[in-house]
mmCIF file of C-alpha atoms and ligand atoms in Angstrom:
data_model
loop_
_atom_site.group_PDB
_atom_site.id
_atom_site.type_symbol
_atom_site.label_atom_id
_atom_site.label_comp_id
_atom_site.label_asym_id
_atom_site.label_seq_id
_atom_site.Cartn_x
_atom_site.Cartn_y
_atom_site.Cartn_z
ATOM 1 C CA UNK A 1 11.594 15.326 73.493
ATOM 2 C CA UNK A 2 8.650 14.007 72.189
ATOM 3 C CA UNK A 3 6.600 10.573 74.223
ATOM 4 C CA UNK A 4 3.727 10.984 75.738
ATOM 5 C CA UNK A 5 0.122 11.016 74.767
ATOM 6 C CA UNK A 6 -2.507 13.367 73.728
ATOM 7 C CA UNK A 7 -0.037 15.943 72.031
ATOM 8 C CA UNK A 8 1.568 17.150 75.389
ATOM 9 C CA UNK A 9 4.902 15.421 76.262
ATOM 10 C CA UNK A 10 5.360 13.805 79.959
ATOM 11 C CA UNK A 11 8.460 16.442 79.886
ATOM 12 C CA UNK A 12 8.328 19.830 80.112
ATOM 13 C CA UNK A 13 11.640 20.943 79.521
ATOM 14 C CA UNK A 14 15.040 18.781 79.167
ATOM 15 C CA UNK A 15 18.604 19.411 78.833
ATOM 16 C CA UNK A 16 21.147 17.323 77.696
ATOM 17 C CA UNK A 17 24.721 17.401 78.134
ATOM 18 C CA UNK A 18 24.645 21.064 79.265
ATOM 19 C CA UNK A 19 28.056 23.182 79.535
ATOM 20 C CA UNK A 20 28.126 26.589 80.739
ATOM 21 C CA UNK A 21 31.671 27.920 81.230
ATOM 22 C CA UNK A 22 32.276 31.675 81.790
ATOM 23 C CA UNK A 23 35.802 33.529 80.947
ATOM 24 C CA UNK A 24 38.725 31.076 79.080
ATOM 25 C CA UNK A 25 41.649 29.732 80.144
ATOM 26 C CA UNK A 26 42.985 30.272 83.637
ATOM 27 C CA UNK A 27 40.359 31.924 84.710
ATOM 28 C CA UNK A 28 37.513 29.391 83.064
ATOM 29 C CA UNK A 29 34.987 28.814 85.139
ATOM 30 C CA UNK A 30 32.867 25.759 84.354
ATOM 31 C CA UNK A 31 29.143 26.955 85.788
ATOM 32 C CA UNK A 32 27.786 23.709 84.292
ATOM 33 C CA UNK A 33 29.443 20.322 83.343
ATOM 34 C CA UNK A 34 27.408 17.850 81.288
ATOM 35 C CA UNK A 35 24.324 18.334 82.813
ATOM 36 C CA UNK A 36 21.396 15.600 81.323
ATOM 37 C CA UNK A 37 18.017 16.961 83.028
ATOM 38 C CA UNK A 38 14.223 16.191 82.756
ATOM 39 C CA UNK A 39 11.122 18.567 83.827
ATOM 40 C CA UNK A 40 8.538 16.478 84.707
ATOM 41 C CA UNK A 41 5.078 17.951 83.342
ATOM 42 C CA UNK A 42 2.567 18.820 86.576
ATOM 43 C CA UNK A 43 4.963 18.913 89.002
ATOM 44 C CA UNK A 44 7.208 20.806 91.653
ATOM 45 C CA UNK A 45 10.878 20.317 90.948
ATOM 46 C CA UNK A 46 12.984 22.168 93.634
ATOM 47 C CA UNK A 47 17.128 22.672 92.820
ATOM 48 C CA UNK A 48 19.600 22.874 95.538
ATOM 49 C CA UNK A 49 22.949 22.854 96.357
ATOM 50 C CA UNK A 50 25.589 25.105 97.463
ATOM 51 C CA UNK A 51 26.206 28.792 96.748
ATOM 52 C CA UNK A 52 28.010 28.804 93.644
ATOM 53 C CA UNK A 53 27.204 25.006 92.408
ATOM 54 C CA UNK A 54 25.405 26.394 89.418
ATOM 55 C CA UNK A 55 21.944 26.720 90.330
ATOM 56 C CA UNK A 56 21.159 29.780 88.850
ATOM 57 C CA UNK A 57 23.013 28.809 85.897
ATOM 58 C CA UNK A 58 21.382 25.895 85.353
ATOM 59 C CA UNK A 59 17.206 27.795 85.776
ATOM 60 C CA UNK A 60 18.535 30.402 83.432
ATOM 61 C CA UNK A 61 19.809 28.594 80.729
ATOM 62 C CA UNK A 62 16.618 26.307 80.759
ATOM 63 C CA UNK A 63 14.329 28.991 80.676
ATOM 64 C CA UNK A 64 16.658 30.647 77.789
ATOM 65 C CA UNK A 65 17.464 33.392 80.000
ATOM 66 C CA UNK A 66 21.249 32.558 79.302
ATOM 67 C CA UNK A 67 22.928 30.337 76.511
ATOM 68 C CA UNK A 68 25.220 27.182 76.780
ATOM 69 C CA UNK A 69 28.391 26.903 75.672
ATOM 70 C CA UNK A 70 27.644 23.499 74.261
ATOM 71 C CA UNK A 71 24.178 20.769 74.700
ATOM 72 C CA UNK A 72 20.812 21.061 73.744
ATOM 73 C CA UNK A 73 17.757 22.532 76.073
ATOM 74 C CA UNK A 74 13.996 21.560 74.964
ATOM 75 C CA UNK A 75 10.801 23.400 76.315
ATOM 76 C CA UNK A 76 7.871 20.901 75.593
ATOM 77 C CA UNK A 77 9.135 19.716 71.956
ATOM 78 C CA UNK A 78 10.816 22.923 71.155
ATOM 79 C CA UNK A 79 14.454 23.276 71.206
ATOM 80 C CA UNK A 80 15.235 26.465 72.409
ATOM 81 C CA UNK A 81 19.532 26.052 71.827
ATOM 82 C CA UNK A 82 20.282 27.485 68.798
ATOM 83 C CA UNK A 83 16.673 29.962 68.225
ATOM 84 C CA UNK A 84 17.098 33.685 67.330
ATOM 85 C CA UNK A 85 16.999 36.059 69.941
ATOM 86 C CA UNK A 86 13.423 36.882 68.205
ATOM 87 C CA UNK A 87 12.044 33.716 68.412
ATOM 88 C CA UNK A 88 13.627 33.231 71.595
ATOM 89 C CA UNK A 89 12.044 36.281 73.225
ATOM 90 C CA UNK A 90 8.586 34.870 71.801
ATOM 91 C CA UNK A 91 8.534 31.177 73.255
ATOM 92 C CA UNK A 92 9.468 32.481 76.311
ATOM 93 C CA UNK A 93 6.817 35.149 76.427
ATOM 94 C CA UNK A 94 4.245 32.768 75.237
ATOM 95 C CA UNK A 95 5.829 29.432 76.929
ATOM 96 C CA UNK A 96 6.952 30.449 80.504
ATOM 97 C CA UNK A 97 6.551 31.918 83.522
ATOM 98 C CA UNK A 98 9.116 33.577 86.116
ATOM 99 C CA UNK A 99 9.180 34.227 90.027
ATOM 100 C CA UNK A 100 12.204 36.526 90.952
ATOM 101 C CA UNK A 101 12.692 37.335 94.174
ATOM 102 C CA UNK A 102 11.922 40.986 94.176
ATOM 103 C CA UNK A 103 8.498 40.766 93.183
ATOM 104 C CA UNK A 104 8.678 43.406 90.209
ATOM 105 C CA UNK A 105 5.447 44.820 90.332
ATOM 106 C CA UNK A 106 4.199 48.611 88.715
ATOM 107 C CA UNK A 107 3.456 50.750 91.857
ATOM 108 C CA UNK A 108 1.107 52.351 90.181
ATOM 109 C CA UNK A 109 -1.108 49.363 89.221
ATOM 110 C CA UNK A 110 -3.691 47.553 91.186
ATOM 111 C CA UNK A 111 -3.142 43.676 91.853
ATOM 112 C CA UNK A 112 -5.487 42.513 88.996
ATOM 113 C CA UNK A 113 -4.057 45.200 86.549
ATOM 114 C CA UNK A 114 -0.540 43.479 87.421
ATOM 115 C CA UNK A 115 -1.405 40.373 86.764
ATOM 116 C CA UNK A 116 -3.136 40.935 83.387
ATOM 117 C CA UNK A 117 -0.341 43.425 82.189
ATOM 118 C CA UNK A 118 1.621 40.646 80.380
ATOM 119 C CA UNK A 119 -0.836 39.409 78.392
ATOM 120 C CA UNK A 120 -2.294 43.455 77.864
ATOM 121 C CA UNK A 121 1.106 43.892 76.211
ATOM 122 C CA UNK A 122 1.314 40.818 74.045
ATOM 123 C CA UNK A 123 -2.482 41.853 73.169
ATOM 124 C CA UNK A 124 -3.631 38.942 74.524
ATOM 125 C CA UNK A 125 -7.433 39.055 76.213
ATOM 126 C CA UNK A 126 -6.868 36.603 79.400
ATOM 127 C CA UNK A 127 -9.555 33.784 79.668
ATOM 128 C CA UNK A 128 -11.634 34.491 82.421
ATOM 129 C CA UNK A 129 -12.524 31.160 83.846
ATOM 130 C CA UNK A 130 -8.889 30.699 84.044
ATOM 131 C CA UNK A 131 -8.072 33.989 85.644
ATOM 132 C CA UNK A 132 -10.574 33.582 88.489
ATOM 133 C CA UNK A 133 -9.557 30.072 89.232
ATOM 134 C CA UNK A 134 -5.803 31.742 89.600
ATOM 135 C CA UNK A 135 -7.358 34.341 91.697
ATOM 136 C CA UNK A 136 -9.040 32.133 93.674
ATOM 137 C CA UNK A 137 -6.009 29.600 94.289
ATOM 138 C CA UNK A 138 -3.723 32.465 95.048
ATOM 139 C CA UNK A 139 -6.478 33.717 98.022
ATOM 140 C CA UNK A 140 -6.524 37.639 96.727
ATOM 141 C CA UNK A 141 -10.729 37.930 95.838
ATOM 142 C CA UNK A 142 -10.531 41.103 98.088
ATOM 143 C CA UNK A 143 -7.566 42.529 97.685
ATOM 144 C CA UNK A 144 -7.505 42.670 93.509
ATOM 145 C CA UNK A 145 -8.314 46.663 93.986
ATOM 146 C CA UNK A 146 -5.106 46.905 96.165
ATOM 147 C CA UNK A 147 -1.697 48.672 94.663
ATOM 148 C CA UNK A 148 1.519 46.562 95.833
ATOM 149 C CA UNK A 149 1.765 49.193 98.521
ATOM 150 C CA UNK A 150 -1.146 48.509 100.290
ATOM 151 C CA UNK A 151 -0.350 44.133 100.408
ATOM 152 C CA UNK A 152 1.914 42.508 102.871
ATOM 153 C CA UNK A 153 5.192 41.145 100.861
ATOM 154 C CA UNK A 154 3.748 37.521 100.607
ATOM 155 C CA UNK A 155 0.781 39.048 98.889
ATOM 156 C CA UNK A 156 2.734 40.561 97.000
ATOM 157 C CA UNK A 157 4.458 37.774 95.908
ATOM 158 C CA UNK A 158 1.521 35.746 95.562
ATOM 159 C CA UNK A 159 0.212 38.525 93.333
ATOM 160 C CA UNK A 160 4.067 37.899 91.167
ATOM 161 C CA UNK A 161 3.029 34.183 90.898
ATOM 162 C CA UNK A 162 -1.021 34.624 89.817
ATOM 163 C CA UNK A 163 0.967 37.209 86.814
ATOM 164 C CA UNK A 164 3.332 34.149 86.008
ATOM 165 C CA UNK A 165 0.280 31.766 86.187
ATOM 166 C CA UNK A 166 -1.839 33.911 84.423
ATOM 167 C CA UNK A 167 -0.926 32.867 80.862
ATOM 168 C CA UNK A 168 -1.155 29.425 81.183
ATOM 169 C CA UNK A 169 2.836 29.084 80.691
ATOM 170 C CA UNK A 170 4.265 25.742 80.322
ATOM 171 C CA UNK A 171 6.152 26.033 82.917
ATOM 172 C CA UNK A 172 7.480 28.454 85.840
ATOM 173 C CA UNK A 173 10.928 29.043 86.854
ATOM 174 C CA UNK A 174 11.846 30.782 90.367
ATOM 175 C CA UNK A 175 14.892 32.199 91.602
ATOM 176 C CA UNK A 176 14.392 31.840 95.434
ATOM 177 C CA UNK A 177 10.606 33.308 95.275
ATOM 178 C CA UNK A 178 10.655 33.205 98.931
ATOM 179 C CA UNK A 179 13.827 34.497 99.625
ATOM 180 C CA UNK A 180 12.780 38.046 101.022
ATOM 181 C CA UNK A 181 10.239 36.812 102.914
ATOM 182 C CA UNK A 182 9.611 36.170 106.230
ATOM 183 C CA UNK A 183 8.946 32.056 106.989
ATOM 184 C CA UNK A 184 4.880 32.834 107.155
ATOM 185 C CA UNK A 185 4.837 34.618 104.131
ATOM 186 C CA UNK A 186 6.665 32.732 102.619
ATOM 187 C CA UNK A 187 5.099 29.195 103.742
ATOM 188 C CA UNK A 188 1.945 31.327 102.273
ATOM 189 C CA UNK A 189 3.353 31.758 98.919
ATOM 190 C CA UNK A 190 4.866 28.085 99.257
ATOM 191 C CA UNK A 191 1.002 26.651 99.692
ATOM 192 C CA UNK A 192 0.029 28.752 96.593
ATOM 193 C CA UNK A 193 2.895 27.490 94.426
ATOM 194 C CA UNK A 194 2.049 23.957 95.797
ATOM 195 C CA UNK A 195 -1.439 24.491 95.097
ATOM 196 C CA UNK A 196 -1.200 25.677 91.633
ATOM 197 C CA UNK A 197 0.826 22.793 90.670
ATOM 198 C CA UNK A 198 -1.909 19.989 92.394
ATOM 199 C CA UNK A 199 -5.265 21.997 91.163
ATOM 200 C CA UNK A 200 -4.229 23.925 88.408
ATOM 201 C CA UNK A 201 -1.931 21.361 86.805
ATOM 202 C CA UNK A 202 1.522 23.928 86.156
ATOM 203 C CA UNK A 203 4.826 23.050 85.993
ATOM 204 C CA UNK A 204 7.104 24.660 88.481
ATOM 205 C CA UNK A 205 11.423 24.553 88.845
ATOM 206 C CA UNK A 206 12.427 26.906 91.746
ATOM 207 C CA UNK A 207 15.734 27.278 93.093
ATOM 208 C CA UNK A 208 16.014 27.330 96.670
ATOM 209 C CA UNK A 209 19.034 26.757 99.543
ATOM 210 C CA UNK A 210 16.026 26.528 102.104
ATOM 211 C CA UNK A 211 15.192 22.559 103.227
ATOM 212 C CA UNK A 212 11.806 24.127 103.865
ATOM 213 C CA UNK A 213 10.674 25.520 100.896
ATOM 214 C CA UNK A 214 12.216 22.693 98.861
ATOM 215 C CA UNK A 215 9.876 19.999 101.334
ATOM 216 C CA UNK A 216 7.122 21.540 99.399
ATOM 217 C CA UNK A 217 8.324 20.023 95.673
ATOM 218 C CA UNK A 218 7.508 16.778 94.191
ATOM 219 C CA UNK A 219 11.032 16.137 94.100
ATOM 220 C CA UNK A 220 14.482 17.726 94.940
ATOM 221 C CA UNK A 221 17.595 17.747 92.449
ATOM 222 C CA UNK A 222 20.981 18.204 93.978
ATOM 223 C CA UNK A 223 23.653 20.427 92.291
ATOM 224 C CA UNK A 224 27.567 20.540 93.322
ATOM 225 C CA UNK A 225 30.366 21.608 91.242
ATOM 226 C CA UNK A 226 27.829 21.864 88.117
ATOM 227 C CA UNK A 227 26.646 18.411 88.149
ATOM 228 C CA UNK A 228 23.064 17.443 89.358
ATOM 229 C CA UNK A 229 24.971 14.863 92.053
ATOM 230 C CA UNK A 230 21.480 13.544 93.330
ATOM 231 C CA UNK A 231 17.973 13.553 93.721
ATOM 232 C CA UNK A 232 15.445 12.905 96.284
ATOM 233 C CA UNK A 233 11.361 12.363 95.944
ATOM 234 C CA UNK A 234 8.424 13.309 98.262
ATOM 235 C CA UNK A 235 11.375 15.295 100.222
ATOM 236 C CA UNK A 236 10.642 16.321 103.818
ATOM 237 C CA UNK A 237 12.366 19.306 105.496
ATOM 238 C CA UNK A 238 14.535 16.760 107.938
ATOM 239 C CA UNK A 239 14.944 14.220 105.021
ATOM 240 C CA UNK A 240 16.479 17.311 102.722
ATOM 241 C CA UNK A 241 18.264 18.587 105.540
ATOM 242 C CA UNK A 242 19.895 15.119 106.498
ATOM 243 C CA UNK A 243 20.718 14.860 102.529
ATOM 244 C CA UNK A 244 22.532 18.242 102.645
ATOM 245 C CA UNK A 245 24.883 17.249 105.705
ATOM 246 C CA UNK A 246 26.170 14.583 103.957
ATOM 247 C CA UNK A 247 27.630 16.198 101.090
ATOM 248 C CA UNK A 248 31.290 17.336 101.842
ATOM 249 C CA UNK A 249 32.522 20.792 100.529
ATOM 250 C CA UNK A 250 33.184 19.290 97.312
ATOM 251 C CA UNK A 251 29.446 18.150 96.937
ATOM 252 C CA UNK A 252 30.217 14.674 96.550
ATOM 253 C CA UNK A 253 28.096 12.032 98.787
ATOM 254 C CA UNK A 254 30.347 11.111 101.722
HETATM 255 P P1 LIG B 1 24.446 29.174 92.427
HETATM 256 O O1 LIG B 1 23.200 29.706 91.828
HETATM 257 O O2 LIG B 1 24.372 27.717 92.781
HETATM 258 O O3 LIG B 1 24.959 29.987 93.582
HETATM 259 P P2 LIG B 1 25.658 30.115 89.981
HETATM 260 O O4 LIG B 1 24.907 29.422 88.915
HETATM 261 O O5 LIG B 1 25.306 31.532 90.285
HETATM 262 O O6 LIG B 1 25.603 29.229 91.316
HETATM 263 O O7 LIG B 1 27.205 30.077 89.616
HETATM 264 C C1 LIG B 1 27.913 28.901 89.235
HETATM 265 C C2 LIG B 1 29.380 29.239 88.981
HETATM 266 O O8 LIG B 1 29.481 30.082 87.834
HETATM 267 C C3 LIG B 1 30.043 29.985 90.138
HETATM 268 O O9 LIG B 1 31.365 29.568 90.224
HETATM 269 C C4 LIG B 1 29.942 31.435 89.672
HETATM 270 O O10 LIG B 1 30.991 32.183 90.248
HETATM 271 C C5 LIG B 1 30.100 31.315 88.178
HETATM 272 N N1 LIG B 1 29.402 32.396 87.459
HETATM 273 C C6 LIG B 1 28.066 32.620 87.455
HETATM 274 N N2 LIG B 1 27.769 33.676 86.655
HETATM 275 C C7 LIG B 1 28.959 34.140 86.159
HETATM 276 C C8 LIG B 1 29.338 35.201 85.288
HETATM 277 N N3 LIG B 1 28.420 36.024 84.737
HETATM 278 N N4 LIG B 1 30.655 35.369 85.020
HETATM 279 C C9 LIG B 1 31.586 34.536 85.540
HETATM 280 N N5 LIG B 1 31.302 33.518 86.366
HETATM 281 C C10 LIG B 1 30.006 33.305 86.679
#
């Protein structure tokens, strides 16, 4: 996937003609069906659709979390279909970032000591411009000493997203970040992931069923049935909302 000037590529990750199909025969189960995708560099991509349309699929087999059956997946210019599980593992710790929805952080760790621990691992010394800019865009100055028991679960979370920013990754996948938190929290983590994309420049893909949290991406892909079905730009909570009533159970556009 290369284009684009200056040595980074408009696209941050791509997929084409993706098939994911889980068990055989009878009981085949085709998660994704020829899906042809592109990341846009810089910005907020939400993906919706309904429960069991292959959302999940689709994040974790871009972010090499899963494999395909068949079609290729890039990150930047780097095909990741077909890489040992070594050099696998590597691009995606040095390449991307991930949001779960439990936030994963060590209890016994303050909030700065979580978010450097990836890059303590890999032995990598975190540039410290960089990591007070994160700290800054996230809102935590005075709660860096805190341990995840002492923070509210959006500062939690937004303590989960300064870690995944923290490295600089390419790009950030979430599975429903916000999905254990309450609407302010999670508006608050919402801002920050919005934030981070218009100031700091990342790439983000997060996977969401909520119209709300979607209205804060660039733009909105639609999955049903394992097909992206449609997309929508500068999405608004009614807009997305409006978009979802008029797909019938079978996801297609009525
Ligand atoms: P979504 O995230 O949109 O709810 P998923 O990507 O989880 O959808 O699932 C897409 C389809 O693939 C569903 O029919 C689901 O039952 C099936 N599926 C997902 N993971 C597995 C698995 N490990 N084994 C068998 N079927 C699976």
């Amino acid at each position: 996937m290369t284009g684009g000037s200056g040595g980074q590529t408009a696209v941050a990750a791509a997929g084409r003609q993706i098939v994911k199909s889980y068990g055989s025969g009878e009981t085949e189960v085709l998660a994704l069906d020829k899906v042809d995708v592109d990341i846009a560099r810089g910005a907020f991509t939400a993906i919706m659709g309904p429960s069991g349309s292959g959302k999940s699929t689709l994040m974790h087999c871009l972010a090499g979390l899963d494999t395909v059956t068949s079609g290729q997946i890039w990150i930047s210019d780097q095909e990741i279909t077909g890489l040992k599980d070594k050099k696998l593992t590597q691009l995606r710790r040095d390449h991307i970032g991930f949001i779960f929805q439990a936030f994963n952080l060590l209890p016994t760790l303050n909030a700065l000591e979580n978010i450097t621990l990836p890059m303590d691992i890999a032995g990598r010394k975190p540039d410290r411009e960089w990591l007070d800019r994160v700290v800054q865009t996230v809102g935590l100055g005075d709660r860096l000493k805190h341990r995840p028991n002492q923070l509210s679960g959006g500062q939690q979370q937004r303590v989960a997203v300064a870690r995944a920013l923290a490295a600089r990754p390419d790009i950030i996948f979430g599975d429903e970040p916000t999905g254990n938190l309450d609407s302010r929290s999670g508006s608050e983590v919402l801002g920050f992931l919005r934030r981070s994309v218009q100031e700091l420049g990342q790439t983000i893909v997060m996977v969401t069923h909520d119209p709300v949290a979607a209205s804060y991406a660039d733009r909105v892909l639609y999955l049903a049935d394992g097909r992206i079905v449609d997309e929508m730009y500068q999405p608004t909570p009614e807009r997305v909302l409006d978009r979802m009533k008029n797909f019938d159970t079978s996801g297609r556009v009525s």
